[in-house]
XYZ file of C-alpha atoms in Angstrom:
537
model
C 4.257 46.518 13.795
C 7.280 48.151 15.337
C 9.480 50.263 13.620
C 12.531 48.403 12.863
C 14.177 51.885 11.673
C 17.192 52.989 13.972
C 16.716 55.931 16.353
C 17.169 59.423 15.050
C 20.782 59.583 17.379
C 21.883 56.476 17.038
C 23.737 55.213 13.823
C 23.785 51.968 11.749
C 26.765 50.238 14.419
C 24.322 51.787 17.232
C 26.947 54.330 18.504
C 25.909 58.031 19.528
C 26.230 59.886 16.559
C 27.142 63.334 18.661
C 30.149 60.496 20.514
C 31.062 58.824 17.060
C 34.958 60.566 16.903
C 35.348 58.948 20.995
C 34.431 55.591 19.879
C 36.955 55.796 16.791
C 39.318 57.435 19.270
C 38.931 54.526 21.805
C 38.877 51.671 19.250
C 42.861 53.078 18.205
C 43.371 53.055 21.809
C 42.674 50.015 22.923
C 42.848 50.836 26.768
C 40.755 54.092 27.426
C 37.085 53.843 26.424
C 36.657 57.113 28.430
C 37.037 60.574 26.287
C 39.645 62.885 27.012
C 39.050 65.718 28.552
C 37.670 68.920 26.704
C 39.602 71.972 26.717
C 37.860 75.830 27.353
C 37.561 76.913 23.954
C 36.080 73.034 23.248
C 33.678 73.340 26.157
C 32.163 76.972 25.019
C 31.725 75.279 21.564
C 29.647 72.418 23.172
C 27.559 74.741 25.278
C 26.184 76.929 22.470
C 26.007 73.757 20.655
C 23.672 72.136 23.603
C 21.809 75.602 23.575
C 21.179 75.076 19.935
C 20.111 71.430 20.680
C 17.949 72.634 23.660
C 15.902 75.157 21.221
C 15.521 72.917 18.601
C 14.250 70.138 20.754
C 11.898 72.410 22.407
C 10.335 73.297 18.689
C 9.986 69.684 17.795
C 8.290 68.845 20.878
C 5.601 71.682 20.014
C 5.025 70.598 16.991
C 4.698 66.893 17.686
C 2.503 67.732 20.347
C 0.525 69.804 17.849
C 0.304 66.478 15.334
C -0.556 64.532 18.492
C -3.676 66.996 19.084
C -5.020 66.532 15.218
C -4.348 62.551 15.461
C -6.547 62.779 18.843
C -9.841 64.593 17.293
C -9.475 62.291 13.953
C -9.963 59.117 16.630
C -12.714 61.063 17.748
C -14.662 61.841 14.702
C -13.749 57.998 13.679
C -14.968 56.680 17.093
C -18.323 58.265 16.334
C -18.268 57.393 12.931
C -17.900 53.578 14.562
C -20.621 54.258 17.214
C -23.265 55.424 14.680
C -22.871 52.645 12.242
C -22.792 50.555 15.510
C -26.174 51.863 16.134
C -27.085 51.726 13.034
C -26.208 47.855 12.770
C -28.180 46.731 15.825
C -31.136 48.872 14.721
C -31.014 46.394 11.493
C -30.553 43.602 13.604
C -33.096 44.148 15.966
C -35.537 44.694 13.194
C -35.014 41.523 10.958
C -34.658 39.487 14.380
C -37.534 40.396 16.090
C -40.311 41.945 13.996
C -43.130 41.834 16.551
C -41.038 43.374 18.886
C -41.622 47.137 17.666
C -42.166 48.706 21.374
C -38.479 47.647 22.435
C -36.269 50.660 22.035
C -33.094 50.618 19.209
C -30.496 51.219 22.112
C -31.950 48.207 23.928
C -31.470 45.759 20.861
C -28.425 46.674 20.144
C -27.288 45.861 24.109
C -28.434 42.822 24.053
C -27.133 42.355 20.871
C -23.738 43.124 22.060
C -24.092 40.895 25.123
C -25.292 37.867 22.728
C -22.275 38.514 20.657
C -20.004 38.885 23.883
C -21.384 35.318 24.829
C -21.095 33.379 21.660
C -17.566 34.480 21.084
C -16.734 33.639 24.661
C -17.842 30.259 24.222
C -16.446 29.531 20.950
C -12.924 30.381 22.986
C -13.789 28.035 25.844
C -13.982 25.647 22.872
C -11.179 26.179 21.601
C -9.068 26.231 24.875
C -10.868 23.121 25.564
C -9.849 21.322 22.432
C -6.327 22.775 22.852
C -5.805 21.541 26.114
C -7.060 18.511 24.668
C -4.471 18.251 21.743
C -1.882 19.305 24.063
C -1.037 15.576 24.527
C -0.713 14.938 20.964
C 2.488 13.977 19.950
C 2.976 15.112 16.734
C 2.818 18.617 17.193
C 4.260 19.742 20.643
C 4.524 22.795 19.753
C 0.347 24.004 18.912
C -0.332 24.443 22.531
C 2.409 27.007 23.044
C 1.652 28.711 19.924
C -1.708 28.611 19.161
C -3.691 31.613 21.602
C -0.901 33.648 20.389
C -1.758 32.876 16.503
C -5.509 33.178 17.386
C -4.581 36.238 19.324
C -3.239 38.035 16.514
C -5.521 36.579 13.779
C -8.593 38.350 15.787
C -6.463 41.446 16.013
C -5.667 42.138 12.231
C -9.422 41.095 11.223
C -10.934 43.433 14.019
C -8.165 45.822 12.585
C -9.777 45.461 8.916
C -13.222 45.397 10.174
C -12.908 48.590 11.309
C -11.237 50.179 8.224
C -13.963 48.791 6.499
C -16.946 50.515 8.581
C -14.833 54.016 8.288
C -14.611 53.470 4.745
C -17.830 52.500 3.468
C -19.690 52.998 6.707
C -22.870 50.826 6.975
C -22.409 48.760 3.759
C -20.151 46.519 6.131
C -21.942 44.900 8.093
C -22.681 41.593 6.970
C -18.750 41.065 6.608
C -18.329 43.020 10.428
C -20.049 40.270 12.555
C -18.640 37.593 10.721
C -15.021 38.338 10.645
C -15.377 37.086 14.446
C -16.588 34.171 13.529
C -13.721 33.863 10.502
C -10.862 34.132 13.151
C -12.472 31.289 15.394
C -12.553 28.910 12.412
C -9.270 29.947 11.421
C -7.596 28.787 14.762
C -9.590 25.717 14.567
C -8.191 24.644 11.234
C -5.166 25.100 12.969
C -5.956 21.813 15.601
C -6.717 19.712 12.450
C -5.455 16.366 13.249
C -1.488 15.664 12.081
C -1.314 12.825 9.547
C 0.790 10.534 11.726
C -2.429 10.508 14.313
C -4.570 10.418 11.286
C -2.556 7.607 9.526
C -3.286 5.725 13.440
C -6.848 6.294 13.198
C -6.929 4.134 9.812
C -4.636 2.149 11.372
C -6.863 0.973 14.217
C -9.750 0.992 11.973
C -8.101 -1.381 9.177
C -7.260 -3.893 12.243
C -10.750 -3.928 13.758
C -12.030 -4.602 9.925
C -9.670 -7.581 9.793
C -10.773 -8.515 12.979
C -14.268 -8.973 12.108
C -13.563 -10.958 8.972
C -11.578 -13.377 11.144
C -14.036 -13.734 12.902
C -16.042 -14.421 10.001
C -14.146 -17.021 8.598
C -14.327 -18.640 12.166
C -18.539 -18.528 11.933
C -18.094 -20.725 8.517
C -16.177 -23.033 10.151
C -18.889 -25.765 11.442
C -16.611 -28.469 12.917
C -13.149 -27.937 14.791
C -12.140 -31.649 15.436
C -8.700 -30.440 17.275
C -9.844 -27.011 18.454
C -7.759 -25.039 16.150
C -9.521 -22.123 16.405
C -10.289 -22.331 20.035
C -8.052 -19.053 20.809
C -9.858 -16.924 18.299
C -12.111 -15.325 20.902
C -12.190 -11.614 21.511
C -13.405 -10.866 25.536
C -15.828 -8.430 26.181
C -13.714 -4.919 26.916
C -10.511 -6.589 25.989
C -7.635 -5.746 23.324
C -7.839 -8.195 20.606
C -5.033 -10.698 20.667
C -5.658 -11.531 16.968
C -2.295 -11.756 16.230
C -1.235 -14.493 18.427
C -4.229 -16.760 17.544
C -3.176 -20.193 15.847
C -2.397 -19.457 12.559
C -2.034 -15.877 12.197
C 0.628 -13.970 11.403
C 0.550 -10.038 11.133
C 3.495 -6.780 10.356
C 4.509 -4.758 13.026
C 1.786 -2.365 12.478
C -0.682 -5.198 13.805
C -1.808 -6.312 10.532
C -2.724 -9.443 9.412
C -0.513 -11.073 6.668
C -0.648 -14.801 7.044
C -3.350 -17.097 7.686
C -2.397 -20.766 7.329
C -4.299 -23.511 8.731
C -2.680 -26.850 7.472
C -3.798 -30.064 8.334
C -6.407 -29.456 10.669
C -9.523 -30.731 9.923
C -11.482 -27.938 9.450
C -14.933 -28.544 8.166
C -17.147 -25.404 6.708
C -17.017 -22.912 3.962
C -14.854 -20.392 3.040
C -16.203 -16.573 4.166
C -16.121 -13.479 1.113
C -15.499 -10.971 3.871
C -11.754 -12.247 4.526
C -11.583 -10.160 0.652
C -11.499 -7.097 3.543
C -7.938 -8.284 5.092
C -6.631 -6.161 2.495
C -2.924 -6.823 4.045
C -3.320 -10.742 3.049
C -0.162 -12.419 1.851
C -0.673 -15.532 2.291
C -3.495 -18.096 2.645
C -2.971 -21.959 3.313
C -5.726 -24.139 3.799
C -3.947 -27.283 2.983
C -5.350 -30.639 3.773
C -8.585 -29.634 5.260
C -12.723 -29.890 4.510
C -13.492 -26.696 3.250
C -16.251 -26.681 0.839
C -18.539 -24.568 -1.241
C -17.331 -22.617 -3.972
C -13.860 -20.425 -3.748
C -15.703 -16.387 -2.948
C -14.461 -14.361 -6.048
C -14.258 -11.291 -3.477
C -10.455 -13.051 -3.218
C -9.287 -11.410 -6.188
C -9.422 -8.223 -4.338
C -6.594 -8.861 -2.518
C -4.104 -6.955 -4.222
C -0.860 -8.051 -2.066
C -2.105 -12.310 -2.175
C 1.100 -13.527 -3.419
C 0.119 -17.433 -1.988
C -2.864 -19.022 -2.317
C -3.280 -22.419 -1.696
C -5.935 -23.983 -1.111
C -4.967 -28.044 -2.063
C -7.049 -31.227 -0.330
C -10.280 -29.744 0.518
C -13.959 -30.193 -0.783
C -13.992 -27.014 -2.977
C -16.713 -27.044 -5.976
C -17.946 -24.262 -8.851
C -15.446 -22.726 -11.175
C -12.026 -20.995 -10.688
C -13.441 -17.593 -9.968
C -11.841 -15.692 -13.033
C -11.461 -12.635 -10.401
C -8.803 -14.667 -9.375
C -6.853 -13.319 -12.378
C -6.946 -9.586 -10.902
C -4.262 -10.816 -8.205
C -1.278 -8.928 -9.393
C 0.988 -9.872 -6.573
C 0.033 -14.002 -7.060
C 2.987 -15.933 -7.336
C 1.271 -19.108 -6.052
C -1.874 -20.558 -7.026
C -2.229 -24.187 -6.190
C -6.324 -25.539 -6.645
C -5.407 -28.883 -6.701
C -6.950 -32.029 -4.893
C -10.924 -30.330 -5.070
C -13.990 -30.471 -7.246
C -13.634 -27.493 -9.275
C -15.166 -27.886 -12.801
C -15.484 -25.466 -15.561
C -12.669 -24.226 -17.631
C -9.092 -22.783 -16.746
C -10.380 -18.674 -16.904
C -7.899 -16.968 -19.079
C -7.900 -13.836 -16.927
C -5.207 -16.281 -15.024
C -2.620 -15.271 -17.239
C -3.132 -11.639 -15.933
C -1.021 -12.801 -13.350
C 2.454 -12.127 -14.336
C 4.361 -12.785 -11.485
C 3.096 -16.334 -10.865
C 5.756 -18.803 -10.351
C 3.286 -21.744 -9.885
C -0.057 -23.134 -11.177
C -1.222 -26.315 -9.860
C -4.589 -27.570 -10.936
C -4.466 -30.842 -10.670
C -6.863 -33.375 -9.141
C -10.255 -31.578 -10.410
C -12.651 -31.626 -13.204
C -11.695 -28.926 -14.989
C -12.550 -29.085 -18.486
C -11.774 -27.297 -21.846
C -8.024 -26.109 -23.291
C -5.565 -24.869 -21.918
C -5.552 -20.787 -22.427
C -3.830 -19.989 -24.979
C -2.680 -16.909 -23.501
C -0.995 -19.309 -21.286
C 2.912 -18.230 -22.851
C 1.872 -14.064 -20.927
C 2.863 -16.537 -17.740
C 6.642 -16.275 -18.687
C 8.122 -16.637 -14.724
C 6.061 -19.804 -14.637
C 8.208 -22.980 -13.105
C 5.639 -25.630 -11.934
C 2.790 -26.025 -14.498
C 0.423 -28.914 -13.312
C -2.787 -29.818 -14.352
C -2.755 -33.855 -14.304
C -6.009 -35.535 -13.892
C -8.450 -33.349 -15.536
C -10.485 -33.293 -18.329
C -8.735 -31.262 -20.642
C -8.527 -31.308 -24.189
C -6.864 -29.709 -27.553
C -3.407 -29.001 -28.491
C -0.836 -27.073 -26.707
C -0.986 -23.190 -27.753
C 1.833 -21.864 -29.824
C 2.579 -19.200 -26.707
C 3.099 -22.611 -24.547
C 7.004 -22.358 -25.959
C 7.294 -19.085 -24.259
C 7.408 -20.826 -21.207
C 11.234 -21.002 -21.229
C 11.781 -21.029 -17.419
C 9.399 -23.683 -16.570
C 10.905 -26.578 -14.576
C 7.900 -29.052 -13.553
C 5.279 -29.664 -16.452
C 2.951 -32.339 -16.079
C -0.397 -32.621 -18.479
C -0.404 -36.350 -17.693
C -4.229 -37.882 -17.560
C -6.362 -35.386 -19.650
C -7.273 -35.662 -23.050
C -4.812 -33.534 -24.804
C -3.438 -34.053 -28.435
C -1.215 -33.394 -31.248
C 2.475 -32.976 -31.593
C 5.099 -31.402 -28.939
C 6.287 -28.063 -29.514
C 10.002 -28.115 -30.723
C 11.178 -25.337 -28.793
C 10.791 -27.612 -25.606
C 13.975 -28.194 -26.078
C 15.018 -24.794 -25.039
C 13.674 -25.208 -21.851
C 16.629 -25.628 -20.064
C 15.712 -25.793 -16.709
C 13.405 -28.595 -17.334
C 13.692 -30.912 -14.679
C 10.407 -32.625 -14.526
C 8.393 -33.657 -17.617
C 4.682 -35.904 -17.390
C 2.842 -36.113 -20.023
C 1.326 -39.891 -19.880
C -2.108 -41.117 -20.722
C -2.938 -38.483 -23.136
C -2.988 -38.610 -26.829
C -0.277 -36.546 -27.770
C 1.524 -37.624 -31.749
C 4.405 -37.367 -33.728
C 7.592 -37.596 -32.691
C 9.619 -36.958 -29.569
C 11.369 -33.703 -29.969
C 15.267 -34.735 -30.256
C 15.445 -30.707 -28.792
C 14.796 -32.492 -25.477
C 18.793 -33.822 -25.265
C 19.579 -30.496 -24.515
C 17.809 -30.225 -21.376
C 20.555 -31.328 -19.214
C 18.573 -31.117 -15.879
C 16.265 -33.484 -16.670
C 15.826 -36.528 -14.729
C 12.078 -37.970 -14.843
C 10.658 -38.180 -18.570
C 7.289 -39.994 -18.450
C 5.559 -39.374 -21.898
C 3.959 -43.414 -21.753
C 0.420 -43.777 -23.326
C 0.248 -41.137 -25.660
C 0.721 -41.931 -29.638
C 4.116 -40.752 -30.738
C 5.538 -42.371 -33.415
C 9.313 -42.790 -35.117
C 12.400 -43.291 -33.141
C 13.584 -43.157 -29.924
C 15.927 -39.723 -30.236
C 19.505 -40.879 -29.794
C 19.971 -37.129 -28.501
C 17.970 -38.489 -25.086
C 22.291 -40.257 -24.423
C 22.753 -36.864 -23.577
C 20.837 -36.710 -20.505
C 23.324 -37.761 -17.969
C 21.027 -36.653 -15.002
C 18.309 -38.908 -16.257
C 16.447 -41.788 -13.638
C 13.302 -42.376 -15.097
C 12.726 -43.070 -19.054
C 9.012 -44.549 -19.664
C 8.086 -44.456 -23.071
C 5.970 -47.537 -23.363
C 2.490 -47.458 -24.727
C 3.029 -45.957 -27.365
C 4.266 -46.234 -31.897
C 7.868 -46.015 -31.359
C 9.586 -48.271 -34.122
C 13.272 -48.486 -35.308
C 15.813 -49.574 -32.941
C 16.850 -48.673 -29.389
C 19.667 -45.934 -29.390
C 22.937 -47.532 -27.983
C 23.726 -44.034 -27.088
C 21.013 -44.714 -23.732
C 23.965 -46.492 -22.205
C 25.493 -42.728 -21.559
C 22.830 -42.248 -18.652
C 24.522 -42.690 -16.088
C 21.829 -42.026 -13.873
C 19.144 -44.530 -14.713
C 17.346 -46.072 -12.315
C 13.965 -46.844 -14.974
C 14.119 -47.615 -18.622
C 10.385 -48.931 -19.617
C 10.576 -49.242 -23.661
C 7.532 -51.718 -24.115
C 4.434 -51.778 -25.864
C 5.697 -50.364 -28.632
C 6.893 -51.237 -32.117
C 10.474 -51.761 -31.668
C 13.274 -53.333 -33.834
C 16.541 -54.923 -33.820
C 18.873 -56.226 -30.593
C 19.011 -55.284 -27.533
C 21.766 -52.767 -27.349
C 25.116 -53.990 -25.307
C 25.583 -50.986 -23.996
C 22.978 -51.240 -21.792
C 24.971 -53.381 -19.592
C 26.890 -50.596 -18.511
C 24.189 -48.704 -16.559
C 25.394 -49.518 -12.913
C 22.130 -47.574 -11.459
C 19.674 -49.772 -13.164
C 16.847 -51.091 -11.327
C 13.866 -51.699 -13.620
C 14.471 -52.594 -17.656
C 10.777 -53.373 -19.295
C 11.350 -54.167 -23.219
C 8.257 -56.637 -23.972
C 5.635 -56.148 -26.555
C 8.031 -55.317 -29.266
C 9.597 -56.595 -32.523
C 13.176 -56.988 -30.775
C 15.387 -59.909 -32.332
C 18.985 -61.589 -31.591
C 20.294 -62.372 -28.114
C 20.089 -60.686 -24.578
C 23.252 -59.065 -23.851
């Protein structure tokens, strides 16, 4: 290291110390840096002060040419301290190298030795030049070609500089850690080429595309007919960049990645591949309208960023995989239109985020989950035309934000929860050919938004809730099929809306209100099959 101490006749400001009172002199000046000049009596007191200087330079220089001598024969004694344990060391060497080789002489060993060592080290710098000059393109670090001989440089120095404090100070007992401390520095400036994480993070880049690659290509193999050549673009030539991203279909991020795959209406005929579980990226997947078949590969539920899957009007058979129910991100689920059978898998209500379940159309048997209130962001809740049975689950009523329900065509029973009728964004409400009972829930007057309420062919009983006047957004009312008795509710005339009032088939007393006459927006008025009496309005 240099000595960072100032010179012995220069100050701290780095003026002359013997010229300090002409520098204070010249700084009140401001005009003559020279000094003034020196008068007789001033000039014989700086000659026998510059004699004095002159002697007393003359007696250091003696004695630091005296220290200078004893520094010189303790490199000496310590430079053949070095050269025996040198010696020494390649005598060791040559012995546990080459046993048979007794006749060879110590000083010849430890030559070659030296010239071995000379060559390894040389080429374990070529190497490293090499892969610097290499890296020297790299953009992430511009800077490690400039810096990094110097780093090795002085690495190599300060461990040859301990290796050979080491060998004075314990002399042979060093010399395992001697001839590797060459091989330390090397490994250190090689660590120091370690690739950045940006070029790193482009390596798994590239790798995660050609991954997704091959499972689109995948999915492609299951397809076995292509009536309108859909997938005719999804071809990768021989030595070329994969396109992937512009094939029909696909969609992908910036970073090249796929996110989309939707393939509606095309008449795709095949079955659906487990490996597109590796497009890890997958956001979406629509295979509306198509001729898929084969079960649904549970491998999908390890798509952790799926928020839409939708797979509606294909050939699908099996069971909802319950893996399905893994999909944090799912927000869509629609299943409907296929030949799933089996029960709803209750892991589904693992999905909190899901906005919309649509089942219907299948053969699903069994209840409905009744862990199906943890769905609390469900809207659209469909499962018509299935084969499902029981009585809605007490959680159902925490399904507060729901706006489309239809249960209609299962086998479903008892009463409707009351709380419906806080379900004030209803807007949508299907319940037919089932076998729910008891009475309409007056609760659902409150759901202004209503506007189709289709509860026909179940077994409710009582009256018609006057409450349902309320619903000024109403079109459809269809309560026919059913055990309704008492008399129609004049206060029906308040929906202003209706288009469809079907009231028959039930058990029905009294007149026909007046008041009916006042829906302008009427179309369709079905009142037979009752116990009505008096006139027609």
């Amino acid at each position: 290291m240099s000595d960072l101490s100032w010179p012995s006749d220069i100050d701290s400001e780095g003026k002359p110390l013997g010229w300090r009172h002409w520098w204070d002199r010249a700084a009140s000046s401001n005009n003559d840096d020279s000094p003034p000049p020196a008068s007789e009596e001033e000039w014989d007191d700086d000659k026998e002060e510059d004699e004095e200087a002159e002697e007393q330079a003359e007696e250091e220089a003696e004695e630091q040419a005296e220290e200078e001598a004893e520094e010189e024969e303790e490199e000496e004694d310590a430079e053949d301290a070095a050269a025996r344990a040198k010696a020494q060391r390649a005598s060791t060497f040559d012995d546990e190298e080459d046993s048979t080789s007794s006749d060879m002489s110590k000083d010849t060993g430890s030559s070659e030795e030296v010239t071995s060592r000379k060559r390894r080290r040389n080429d374990d710098e070529q190497r490293i030049d090499s892969t610097v000059d290499a890296d020297a393109t790299a953009p992430c670090f511009p800077y490690k070609r400039l810096h990094l001989r110097l780093i090795r440089s002085n690495v190599e120095e300060d461990m040859n500089k301990i290796a050979r404090q080491m060998v004075l100070s314990s002399g042979t007992g060093s010399t395992s850690a001697a001839l590797l401390l060459p091989v330390l520095a090397v490994l250190v400036a090689v660590a120091l080429l370690a690739p950045a994480p940006a070029a790193a993070a482009g390596v798994a880049g590239a790798s995660v595309r050609a991954v997704q690659l091959e499972a689109l290509l995948a999915f492609k193999k299951g397809v076995v007919e292509d009536p309108l050549g859909t997938l005719s673009d999804w071809t990768v030539r021989a030595g070329g960049v994969p396109r992937h991203c512009n094939w029909t279909g696909i969609a992908c991020d910036g970073a090249g990645r796929v996110t989309s795959i939707q393939l509606l209406e095309t008449g795709l005929r095949g079955t659906l591949t487990p490996f597109l579980a590796n497009i890890s990226t997958l956001q979406v997947l629509d295979l509306t309208s198509n001729a898929f078949a084969g079960p649904i590969p549970p491998q999908l539920g390890r798509l952790g960023e799926l928020e839409g899957l939708i797979l509606t009007v294909n050939g699908f058979t099996g069971g909802i995989p319950p893996e399905l129910g893994d999909l944090g991100s799912l927000q869509l689920l629609d299943l409907s239109n296929n030949s799933l059978s089996g029960e709803i898998p209750s892991r589904l209500c693992n999905c909190s985020a899901m906005w919309a379940l649509g089942l219907e159309f299948n053969n699903l048997t069994g209840e409905i989950p009744s862990c199906i209130g943890d769905l609390s962001n469900l809207e659209i809740f469909q499962t018509y035309v299935n084969n499902l049975h029981g009585e809605l689950p007490p959680s159902f009523a925490k399904l507060t934000k729901l706006k489309t329900l239809d249960l209609s065509a299962n086998n479903l029973s008892g009463p409707l929860p009351p709380e419906i009728g806080e379900f004030s964004h209803l807007w949508i409400v299907q319940l037919f050919q089932n076998s729910f009972s008891g009475e309409i829930p007056p609760g659902l007057g409150r759901c202004k938004n209503l506007t189709l309420l289709n509860i026909y062919s179940n077994r409710f009983t009582g009256a018609i809730p006057r409450e349902l006047g309320e619903l000024e957004n109403l079109k459809a009312l269809r309560l026919y099929d059913n055990e309704l008795s008492s008399a129609i509710p004049s206060s029906l005339g308040r929906c202003k809306s209706l288009v469809t009032l079907q009231l028959s088939r039930n058990k029905l007393t009294g007149s026909i209100p007046p008041e009916l006459g006042e829906l302008r927006s009427l179309q369709s008025l079905s009142l037979h099959a009752n116990r009505l009496t008096g006139t027609i309005p």
